[in-house]
mmCIF file of C-alpha atoms (C1' of nucleotides) in Angstrom:
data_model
loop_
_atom_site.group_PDB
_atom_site.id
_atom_site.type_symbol
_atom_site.label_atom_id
_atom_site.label_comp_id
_atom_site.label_asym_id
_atom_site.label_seq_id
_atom_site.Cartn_x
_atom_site.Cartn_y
_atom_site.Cartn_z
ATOM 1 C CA UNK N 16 0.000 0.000 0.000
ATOM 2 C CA UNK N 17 1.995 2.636 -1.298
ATOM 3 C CA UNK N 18 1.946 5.660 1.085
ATOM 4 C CA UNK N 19 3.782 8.934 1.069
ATOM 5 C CA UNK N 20 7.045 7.082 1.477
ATOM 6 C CA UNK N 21 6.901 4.737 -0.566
ATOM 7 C CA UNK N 22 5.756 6.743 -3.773
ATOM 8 C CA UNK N 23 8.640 9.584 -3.287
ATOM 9 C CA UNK N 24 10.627 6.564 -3.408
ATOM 10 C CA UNK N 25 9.299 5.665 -6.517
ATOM 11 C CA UNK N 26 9.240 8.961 -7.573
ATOM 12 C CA UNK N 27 13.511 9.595 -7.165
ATOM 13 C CA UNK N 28 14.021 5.945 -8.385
ATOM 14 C CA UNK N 29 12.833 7.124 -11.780
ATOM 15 C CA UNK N 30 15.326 9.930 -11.759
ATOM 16 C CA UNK N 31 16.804 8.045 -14.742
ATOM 17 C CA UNK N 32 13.709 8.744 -17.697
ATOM 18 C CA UNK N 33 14.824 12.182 -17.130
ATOM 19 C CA UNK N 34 15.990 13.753 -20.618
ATOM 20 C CA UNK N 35 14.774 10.615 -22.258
ATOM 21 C CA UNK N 36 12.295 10.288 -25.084
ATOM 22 C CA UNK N 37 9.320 7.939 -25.201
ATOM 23 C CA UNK N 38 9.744 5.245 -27.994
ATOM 24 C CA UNK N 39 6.961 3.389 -26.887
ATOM 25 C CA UNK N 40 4.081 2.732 -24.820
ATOM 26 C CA UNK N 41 2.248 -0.377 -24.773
ATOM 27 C CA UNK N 42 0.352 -2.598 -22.443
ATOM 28 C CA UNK N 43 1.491 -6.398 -22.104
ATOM 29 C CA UNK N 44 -0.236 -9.041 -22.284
ATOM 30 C CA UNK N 45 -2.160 -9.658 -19.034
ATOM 31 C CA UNK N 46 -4.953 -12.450 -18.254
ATOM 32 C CA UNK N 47 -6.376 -10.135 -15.530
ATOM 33 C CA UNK N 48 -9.101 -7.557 -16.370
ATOM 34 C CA UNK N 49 -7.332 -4.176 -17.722
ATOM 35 C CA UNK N 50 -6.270 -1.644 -15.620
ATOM 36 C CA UNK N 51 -8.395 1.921 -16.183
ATOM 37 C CA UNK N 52 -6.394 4.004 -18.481
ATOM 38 C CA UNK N 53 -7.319 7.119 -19.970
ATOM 39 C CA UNK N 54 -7.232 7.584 -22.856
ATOM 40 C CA UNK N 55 -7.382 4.444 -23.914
ATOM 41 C CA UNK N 56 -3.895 3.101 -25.016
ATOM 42 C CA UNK N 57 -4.193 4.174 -28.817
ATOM 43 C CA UNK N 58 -4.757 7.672 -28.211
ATOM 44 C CA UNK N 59 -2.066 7.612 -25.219
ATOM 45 C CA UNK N 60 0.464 5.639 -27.399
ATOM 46 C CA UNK N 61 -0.015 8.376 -30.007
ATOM 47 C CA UNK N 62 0.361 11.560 -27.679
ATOM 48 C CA UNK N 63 3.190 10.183 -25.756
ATOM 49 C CA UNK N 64 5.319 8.898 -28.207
ATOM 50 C CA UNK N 65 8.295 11.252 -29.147
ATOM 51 C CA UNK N 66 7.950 13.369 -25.816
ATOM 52 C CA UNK N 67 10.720 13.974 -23.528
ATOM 53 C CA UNK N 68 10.306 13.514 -19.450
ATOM 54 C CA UNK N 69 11.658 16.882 -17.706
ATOM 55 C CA UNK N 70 10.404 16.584 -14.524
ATOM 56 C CA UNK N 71 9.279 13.708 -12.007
ATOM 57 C CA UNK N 72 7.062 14.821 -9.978
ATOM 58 C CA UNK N 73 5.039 13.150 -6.369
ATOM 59 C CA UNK N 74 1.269 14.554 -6.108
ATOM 60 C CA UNK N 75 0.099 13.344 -2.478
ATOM 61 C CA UNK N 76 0.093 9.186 -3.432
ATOM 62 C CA UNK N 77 -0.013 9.557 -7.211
ATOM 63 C CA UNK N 78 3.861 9.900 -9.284
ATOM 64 C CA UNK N 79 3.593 12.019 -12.345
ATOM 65 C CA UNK N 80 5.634 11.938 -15.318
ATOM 66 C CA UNK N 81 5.801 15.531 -16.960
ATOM 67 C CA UNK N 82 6.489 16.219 -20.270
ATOM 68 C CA UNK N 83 7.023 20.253 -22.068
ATOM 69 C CA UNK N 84 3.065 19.566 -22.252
ATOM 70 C CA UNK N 85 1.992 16.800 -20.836
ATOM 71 C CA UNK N 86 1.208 14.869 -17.305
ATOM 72 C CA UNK N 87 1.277 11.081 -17.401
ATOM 73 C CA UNK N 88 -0.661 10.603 -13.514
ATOM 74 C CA UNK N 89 0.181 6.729 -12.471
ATOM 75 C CA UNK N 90 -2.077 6.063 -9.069
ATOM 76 C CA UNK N 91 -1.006 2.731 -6.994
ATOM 77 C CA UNK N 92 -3.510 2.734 -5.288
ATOM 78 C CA UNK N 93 -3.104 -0.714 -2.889
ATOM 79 C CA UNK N 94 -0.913 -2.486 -4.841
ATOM 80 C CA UNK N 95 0.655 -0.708 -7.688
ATOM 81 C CA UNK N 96 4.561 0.227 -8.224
ATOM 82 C CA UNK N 97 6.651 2.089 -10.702
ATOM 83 C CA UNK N 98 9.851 0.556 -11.407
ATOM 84 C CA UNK N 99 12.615 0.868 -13.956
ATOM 85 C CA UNK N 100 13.705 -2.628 -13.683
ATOM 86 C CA UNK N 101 12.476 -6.187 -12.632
ATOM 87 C CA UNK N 102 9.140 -5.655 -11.512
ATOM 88 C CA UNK N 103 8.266 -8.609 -8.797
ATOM 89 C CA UNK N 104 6.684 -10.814 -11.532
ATOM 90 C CA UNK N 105 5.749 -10.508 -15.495
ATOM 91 C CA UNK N 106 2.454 -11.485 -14.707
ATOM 92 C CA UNK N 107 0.982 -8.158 -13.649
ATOM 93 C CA UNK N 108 2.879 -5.918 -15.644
ATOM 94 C CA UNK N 109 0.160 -2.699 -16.728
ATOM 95 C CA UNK N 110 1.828 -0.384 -18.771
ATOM 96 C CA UNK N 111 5.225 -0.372 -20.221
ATOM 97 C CA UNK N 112 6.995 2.503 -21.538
ATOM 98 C CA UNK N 113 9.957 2.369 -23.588
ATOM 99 C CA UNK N 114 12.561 5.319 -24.029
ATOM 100 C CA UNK N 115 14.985 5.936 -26.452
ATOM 101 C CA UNK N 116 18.816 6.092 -25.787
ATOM 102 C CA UNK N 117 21.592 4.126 -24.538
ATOM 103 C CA UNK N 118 21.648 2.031 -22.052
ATOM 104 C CA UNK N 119 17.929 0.984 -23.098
ATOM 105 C CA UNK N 120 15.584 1.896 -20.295
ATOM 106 C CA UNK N 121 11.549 1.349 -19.687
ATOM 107 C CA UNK N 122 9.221 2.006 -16.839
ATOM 108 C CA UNK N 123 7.115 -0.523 -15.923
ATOM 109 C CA UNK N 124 3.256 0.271 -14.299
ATOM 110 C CA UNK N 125 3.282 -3.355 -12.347
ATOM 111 C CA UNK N 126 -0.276 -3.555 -10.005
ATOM 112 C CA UNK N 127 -1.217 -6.976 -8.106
ATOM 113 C CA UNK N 128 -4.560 -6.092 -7.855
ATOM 114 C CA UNK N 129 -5.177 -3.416 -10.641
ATOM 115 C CA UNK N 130 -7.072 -1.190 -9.004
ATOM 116 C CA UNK N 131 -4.635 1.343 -9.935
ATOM 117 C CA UNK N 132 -4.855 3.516 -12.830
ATOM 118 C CA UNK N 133 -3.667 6.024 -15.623
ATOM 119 C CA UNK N 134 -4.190 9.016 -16.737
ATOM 120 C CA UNK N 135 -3.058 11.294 -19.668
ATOM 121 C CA UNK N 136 -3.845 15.021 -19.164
ATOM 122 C CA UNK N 137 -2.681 18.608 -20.443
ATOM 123 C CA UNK N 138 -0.284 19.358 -17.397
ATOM 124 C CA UNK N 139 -2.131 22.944 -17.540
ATOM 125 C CA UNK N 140 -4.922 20.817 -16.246
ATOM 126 C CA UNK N 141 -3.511 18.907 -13.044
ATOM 127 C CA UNK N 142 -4.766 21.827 -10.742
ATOM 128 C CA UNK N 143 -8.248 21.840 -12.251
ATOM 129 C CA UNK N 144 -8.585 17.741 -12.384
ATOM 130 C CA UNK N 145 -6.140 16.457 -9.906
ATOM 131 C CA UNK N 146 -5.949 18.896 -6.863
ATOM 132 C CA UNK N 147 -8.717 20.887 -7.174
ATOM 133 C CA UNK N 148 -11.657 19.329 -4.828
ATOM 134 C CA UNK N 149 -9.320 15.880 -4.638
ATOM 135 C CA UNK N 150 -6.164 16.865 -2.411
ATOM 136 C CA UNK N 151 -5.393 18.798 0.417
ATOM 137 C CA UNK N 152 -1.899 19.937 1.649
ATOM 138 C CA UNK N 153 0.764 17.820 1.178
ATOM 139 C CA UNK N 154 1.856 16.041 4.449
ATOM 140 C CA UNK N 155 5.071 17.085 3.897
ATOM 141 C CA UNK N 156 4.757 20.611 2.805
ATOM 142 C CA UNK N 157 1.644 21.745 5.421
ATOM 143 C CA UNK N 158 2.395 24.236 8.201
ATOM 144 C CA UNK N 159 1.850 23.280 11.580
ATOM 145 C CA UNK N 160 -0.967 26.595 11.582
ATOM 146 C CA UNK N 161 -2.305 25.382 8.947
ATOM 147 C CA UNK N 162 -2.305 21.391 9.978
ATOM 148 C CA UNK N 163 -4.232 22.409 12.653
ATOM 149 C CA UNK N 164 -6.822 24.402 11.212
ATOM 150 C CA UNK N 165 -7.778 21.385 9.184
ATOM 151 C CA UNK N 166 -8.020 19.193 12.151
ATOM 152 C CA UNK N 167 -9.930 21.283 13.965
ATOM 153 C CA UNK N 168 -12.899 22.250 11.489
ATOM 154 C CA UNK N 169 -13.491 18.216 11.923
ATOM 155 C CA UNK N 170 -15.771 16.165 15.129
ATOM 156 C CA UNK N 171 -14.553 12.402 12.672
ATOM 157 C CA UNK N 172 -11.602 10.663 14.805
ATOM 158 C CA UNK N 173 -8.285 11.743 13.848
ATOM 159 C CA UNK N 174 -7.600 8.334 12.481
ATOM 160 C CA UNK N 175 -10.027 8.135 10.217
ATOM 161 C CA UNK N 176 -9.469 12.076 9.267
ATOM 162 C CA UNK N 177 -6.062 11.567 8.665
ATOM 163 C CA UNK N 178 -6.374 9.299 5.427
ATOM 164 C CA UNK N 179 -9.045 11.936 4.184
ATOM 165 C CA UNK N 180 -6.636 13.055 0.937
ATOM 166 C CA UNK N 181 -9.180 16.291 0.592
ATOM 167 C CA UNK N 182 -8.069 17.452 4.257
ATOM 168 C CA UNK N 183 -4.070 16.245 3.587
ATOM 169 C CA UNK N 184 -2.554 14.465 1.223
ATOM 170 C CA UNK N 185 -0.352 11.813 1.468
ATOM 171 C CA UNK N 186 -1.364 10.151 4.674
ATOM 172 C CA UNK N 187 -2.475 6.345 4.473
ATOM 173 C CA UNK N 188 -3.056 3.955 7.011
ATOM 174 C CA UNK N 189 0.248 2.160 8.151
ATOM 175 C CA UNK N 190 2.157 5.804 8.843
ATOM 176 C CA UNK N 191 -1.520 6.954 10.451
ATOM 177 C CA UNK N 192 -1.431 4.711 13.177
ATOM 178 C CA UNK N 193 2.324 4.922 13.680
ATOM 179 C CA UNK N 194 2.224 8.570 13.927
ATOM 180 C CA UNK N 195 -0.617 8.702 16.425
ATOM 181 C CA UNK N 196 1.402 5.999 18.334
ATOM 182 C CA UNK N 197 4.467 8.463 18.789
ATOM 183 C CA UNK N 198 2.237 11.728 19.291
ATOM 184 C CA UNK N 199 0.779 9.569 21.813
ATOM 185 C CA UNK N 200 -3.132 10.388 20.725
ATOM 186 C CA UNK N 201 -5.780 7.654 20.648
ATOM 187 C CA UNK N 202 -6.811 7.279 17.068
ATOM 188 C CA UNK N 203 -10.700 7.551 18.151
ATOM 189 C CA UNK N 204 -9.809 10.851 19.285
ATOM 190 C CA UNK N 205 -12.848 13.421 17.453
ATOM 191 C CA UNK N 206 -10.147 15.888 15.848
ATOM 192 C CA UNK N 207 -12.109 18.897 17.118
ATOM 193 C CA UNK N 208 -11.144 17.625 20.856
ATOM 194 C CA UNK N 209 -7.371 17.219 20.290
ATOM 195 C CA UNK N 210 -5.614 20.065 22.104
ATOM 196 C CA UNK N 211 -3.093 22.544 20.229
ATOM 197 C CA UNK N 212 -0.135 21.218 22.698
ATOM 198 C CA UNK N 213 -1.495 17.299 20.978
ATOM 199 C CA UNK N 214 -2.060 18.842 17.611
ATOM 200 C CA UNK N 215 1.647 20.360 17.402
ATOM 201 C CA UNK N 216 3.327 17.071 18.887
ATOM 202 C CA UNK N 217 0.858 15.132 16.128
ATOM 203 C CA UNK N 218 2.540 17.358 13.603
ATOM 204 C CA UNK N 219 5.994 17.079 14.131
ATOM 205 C CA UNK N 220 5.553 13.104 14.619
ATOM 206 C CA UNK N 221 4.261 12.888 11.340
ATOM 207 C CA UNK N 222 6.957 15.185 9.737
ATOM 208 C CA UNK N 223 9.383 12.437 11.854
ATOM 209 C CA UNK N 224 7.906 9.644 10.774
ATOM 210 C CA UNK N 225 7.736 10.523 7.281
ATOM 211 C CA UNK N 226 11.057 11.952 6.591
ATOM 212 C CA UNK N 227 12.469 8.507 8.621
ATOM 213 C CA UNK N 228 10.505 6.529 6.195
ATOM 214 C CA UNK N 229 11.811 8.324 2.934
ATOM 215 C CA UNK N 230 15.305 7.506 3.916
ATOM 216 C CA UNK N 231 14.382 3.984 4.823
ATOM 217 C CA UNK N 232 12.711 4.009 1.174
ATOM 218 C CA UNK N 233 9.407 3.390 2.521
ATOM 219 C CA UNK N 234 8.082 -0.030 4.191
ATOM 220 C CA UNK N 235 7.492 -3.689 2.504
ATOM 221 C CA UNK N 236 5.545 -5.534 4.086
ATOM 222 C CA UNK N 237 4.758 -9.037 4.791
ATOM 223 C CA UNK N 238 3.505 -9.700 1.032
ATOM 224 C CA UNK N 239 7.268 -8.226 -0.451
ATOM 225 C CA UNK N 240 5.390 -6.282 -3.410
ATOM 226 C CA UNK N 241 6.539 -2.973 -2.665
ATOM 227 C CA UNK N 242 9.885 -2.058 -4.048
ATOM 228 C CA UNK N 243 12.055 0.819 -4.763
ATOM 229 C CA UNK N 244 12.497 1.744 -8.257
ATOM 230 C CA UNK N 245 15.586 -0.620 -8.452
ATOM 231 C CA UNK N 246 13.847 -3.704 -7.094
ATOM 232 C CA UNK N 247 15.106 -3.873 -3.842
ATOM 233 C CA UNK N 248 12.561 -4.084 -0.556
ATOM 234 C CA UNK N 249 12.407 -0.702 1.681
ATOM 235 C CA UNK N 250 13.563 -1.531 4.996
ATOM 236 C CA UNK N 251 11.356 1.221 7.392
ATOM 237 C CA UNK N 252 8.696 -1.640 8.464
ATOM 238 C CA UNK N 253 11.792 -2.850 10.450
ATOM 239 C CA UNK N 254 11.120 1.062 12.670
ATOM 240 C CA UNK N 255 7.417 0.054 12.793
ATOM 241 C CA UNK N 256 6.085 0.731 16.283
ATOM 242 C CA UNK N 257 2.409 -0.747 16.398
ATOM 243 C CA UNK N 258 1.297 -1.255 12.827
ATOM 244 C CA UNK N 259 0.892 -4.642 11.883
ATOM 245 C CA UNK N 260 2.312 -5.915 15.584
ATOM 246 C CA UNK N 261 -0.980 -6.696 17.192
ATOM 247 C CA UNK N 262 0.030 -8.783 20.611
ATOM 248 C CA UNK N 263 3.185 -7.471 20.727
ATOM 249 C CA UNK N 264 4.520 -5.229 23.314
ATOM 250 C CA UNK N 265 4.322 -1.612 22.811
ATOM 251 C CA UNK N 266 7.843 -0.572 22.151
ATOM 252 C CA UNK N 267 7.425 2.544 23.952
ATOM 253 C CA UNK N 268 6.259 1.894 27.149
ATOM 254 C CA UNK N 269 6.888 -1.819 27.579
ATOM 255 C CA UNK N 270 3.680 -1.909 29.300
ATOM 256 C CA UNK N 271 0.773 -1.964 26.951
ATOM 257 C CA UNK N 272 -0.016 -4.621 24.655
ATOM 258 C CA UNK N 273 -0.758 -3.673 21.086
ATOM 259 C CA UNK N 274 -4.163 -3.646 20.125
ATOM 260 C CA UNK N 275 -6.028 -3.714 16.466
ATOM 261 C CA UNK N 276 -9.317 -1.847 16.234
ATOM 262 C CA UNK N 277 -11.035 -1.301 12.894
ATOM 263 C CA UNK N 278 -12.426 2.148 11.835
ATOM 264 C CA UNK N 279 -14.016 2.940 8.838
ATOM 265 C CA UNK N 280 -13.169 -0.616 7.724
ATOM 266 C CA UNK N 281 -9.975 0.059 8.051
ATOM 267 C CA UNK N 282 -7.193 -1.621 10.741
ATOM 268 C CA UNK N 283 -5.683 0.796 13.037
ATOM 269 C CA UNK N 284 -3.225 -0.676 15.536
ATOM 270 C CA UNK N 285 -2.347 1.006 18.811
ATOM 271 C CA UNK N 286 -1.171 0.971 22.362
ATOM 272 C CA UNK N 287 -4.062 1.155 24.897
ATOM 273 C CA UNK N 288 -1.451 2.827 27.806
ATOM 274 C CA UNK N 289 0.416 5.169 25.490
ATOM 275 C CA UNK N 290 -2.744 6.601 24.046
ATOM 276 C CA UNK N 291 -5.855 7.083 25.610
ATOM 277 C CA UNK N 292 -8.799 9.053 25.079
ATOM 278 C "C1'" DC J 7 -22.276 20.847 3.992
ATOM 279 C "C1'" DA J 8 -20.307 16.669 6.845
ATOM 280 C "C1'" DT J 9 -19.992 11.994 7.349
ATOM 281 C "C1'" DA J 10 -20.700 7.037 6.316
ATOM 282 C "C1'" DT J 11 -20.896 3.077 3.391
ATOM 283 C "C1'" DG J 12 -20.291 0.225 -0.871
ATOM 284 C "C1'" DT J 13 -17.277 -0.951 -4.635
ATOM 285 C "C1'" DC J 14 -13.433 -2.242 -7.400
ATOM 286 C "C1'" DC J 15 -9.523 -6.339 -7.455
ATOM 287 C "C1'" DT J 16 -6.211 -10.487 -6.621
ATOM 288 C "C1'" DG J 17 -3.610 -13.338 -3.559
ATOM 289 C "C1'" DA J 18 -2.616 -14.984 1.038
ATOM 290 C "C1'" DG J 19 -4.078 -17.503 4.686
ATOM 291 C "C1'" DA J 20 -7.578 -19.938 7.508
ATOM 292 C "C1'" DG J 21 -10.563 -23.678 8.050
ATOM 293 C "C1'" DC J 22 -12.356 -28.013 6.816
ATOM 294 C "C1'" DT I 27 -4.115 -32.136 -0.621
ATOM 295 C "C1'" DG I 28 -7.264 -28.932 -2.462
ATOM 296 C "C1'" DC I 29 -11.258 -26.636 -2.058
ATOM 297 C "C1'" DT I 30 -14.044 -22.453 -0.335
ATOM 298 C "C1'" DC I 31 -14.227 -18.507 2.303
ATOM 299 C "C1'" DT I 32 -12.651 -14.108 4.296
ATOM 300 C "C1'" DC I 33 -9.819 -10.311 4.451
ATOM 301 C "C1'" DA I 34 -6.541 -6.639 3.082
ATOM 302 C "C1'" DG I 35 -7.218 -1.227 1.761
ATOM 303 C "C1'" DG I 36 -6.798 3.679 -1.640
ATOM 304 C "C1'" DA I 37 -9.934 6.446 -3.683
ATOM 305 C "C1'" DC I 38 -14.079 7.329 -5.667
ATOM 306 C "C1'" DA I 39 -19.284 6.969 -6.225
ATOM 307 C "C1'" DT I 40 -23.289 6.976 -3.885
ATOM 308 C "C1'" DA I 41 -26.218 7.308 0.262
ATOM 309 C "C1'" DT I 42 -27.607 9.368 4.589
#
DNA sequence: CATATGTCCTGAGAGC
DNA sequence: TGCTCTCAGGACATAT
């Protein structure tokens, strides 16, 4: 489940299409049902082609590919990753995007589950259809003022606020409950009733966590899909205080035992004496 | 407007 | 062993 981490990971791993030219775009043979792509791969295959990547760019969980007029959007989602090299099998293999030059060089859209998607648009447009009503702040780039405005204009529990992408972006939910573990906030906690002394230690725990993650190059987890760019695992779920470690003792306090709740559907792991409500 | 729920998908793991 | 069932969750559509 690529998260913040894990897709500027992705994002500097493809540091290498930079300059190049698109030779080709194509979609491999794949017995699963197609992936969404828009437009459909005739009309991307014919824009594309011939256009040189200058920028790489990470928009909350989605990498973008930019060319002089172009933005080629590639969302994960839960299981997707953009890689340069050997993806973790042929078999799921989405989009494939060949580039002209020596050494040869193509970026491969790989996605377990394909529920992830692409996207073609004028990059004029990536305010009006990507941010606009869709993203917040980017995790990494809010203010602390402004972090806690958001929070505050919501009564939802700060878990399930903080993988709302409208209210910040980038935010998904392994590095939500590990950031509520070391702000020390219960994750039913309504956001409106989370103190500014909680809200500020909530911010900086996330800017920790995050900026530990990057340079751990995000977290793979137990089903080894996620890779870097170059195909080797991250190594952050190894810094992983409660997510996933239901049972286990809470790292912090040595006291509490780590407990899984579900909100909104979703798992949220915590420790019932580090953060109460 | 704010908030909640259903949906997409494949593979891993549980249970029999 | 091999089958069926449940679950995982990001983001969007739809419902309340």
């Amino acid at each position: 489940m690529p998260e913040l981490p894990e897709v500027e990971t992705m994002c500097r791993g493809l540091a290498a299409c930079l300059g190049r030219r698109v030779q080709a775009v194509s979609t491999p043979p794949c017995r699963y049902r197609p992936i969404s792509i828009q437009p459909p791969i005739a009309s991307l295959q014919r824009r594309l082609r011939g256009q040189v990547v200058t920028e790489i760019r990470r928009l909350g969980k989605r990498v973008v590919l930019l060319t002089a007029e172009l933005a080629l959007i590639l969302q994960p989602k839960m299981s997707g990753l953009v890689v340069l090299e050997q993806p973790p099998d042929a078999d799921h293999v989405r989009l494939k995007i060949d580039f002209s030059g020596q050494p040869p060089l193509s970026l491969l859209f790989w996605d377990r589950r394909g529920l992830g998607t692409v996207e073609l648009i004028p990059r004029s447009e990536i305010e009006s259809r990507i941010v606009s009503g869709r993203l917040g702040p980017d995790a990494l780039a809010i203010s602390g003022e402004e972090f806690a405005r958001r929070l505050s204009k919501t009564a939802r529990p700060i878990k399930v606020a903080l993988l709302d992408q409208k209210l910040l972006a980038g935010i998904g939910n392994l590095y939500a409950s590990e950031m509520l573990h070391m702000a020390r906030i219960h994750p039913r906690t309504p956001c409106v009733d989370i103190g500014p002394r909680k809200v500020a230690r909530l911010y900086q725990a996330m800017r920790s966590i995050l900026l530990t993650a990057i340079a751990h190059e995000g977290s793979t987890l137990s089903d080894g899909t996620y890779r870097n760019a170059l195909n080797n695992p991250g190594s952050y779920q190894s810094q992983h205080r409660v997510y996933d470690r239901a049972g286990l003792t809470c790292p912090a306090c040595h006291r509490g035992k780590i407990t899984r709740i579900v909100q909104g559907g979703r798992s949220t792991f915590y420790c019932p004496n580090c953060q109460r409500l």
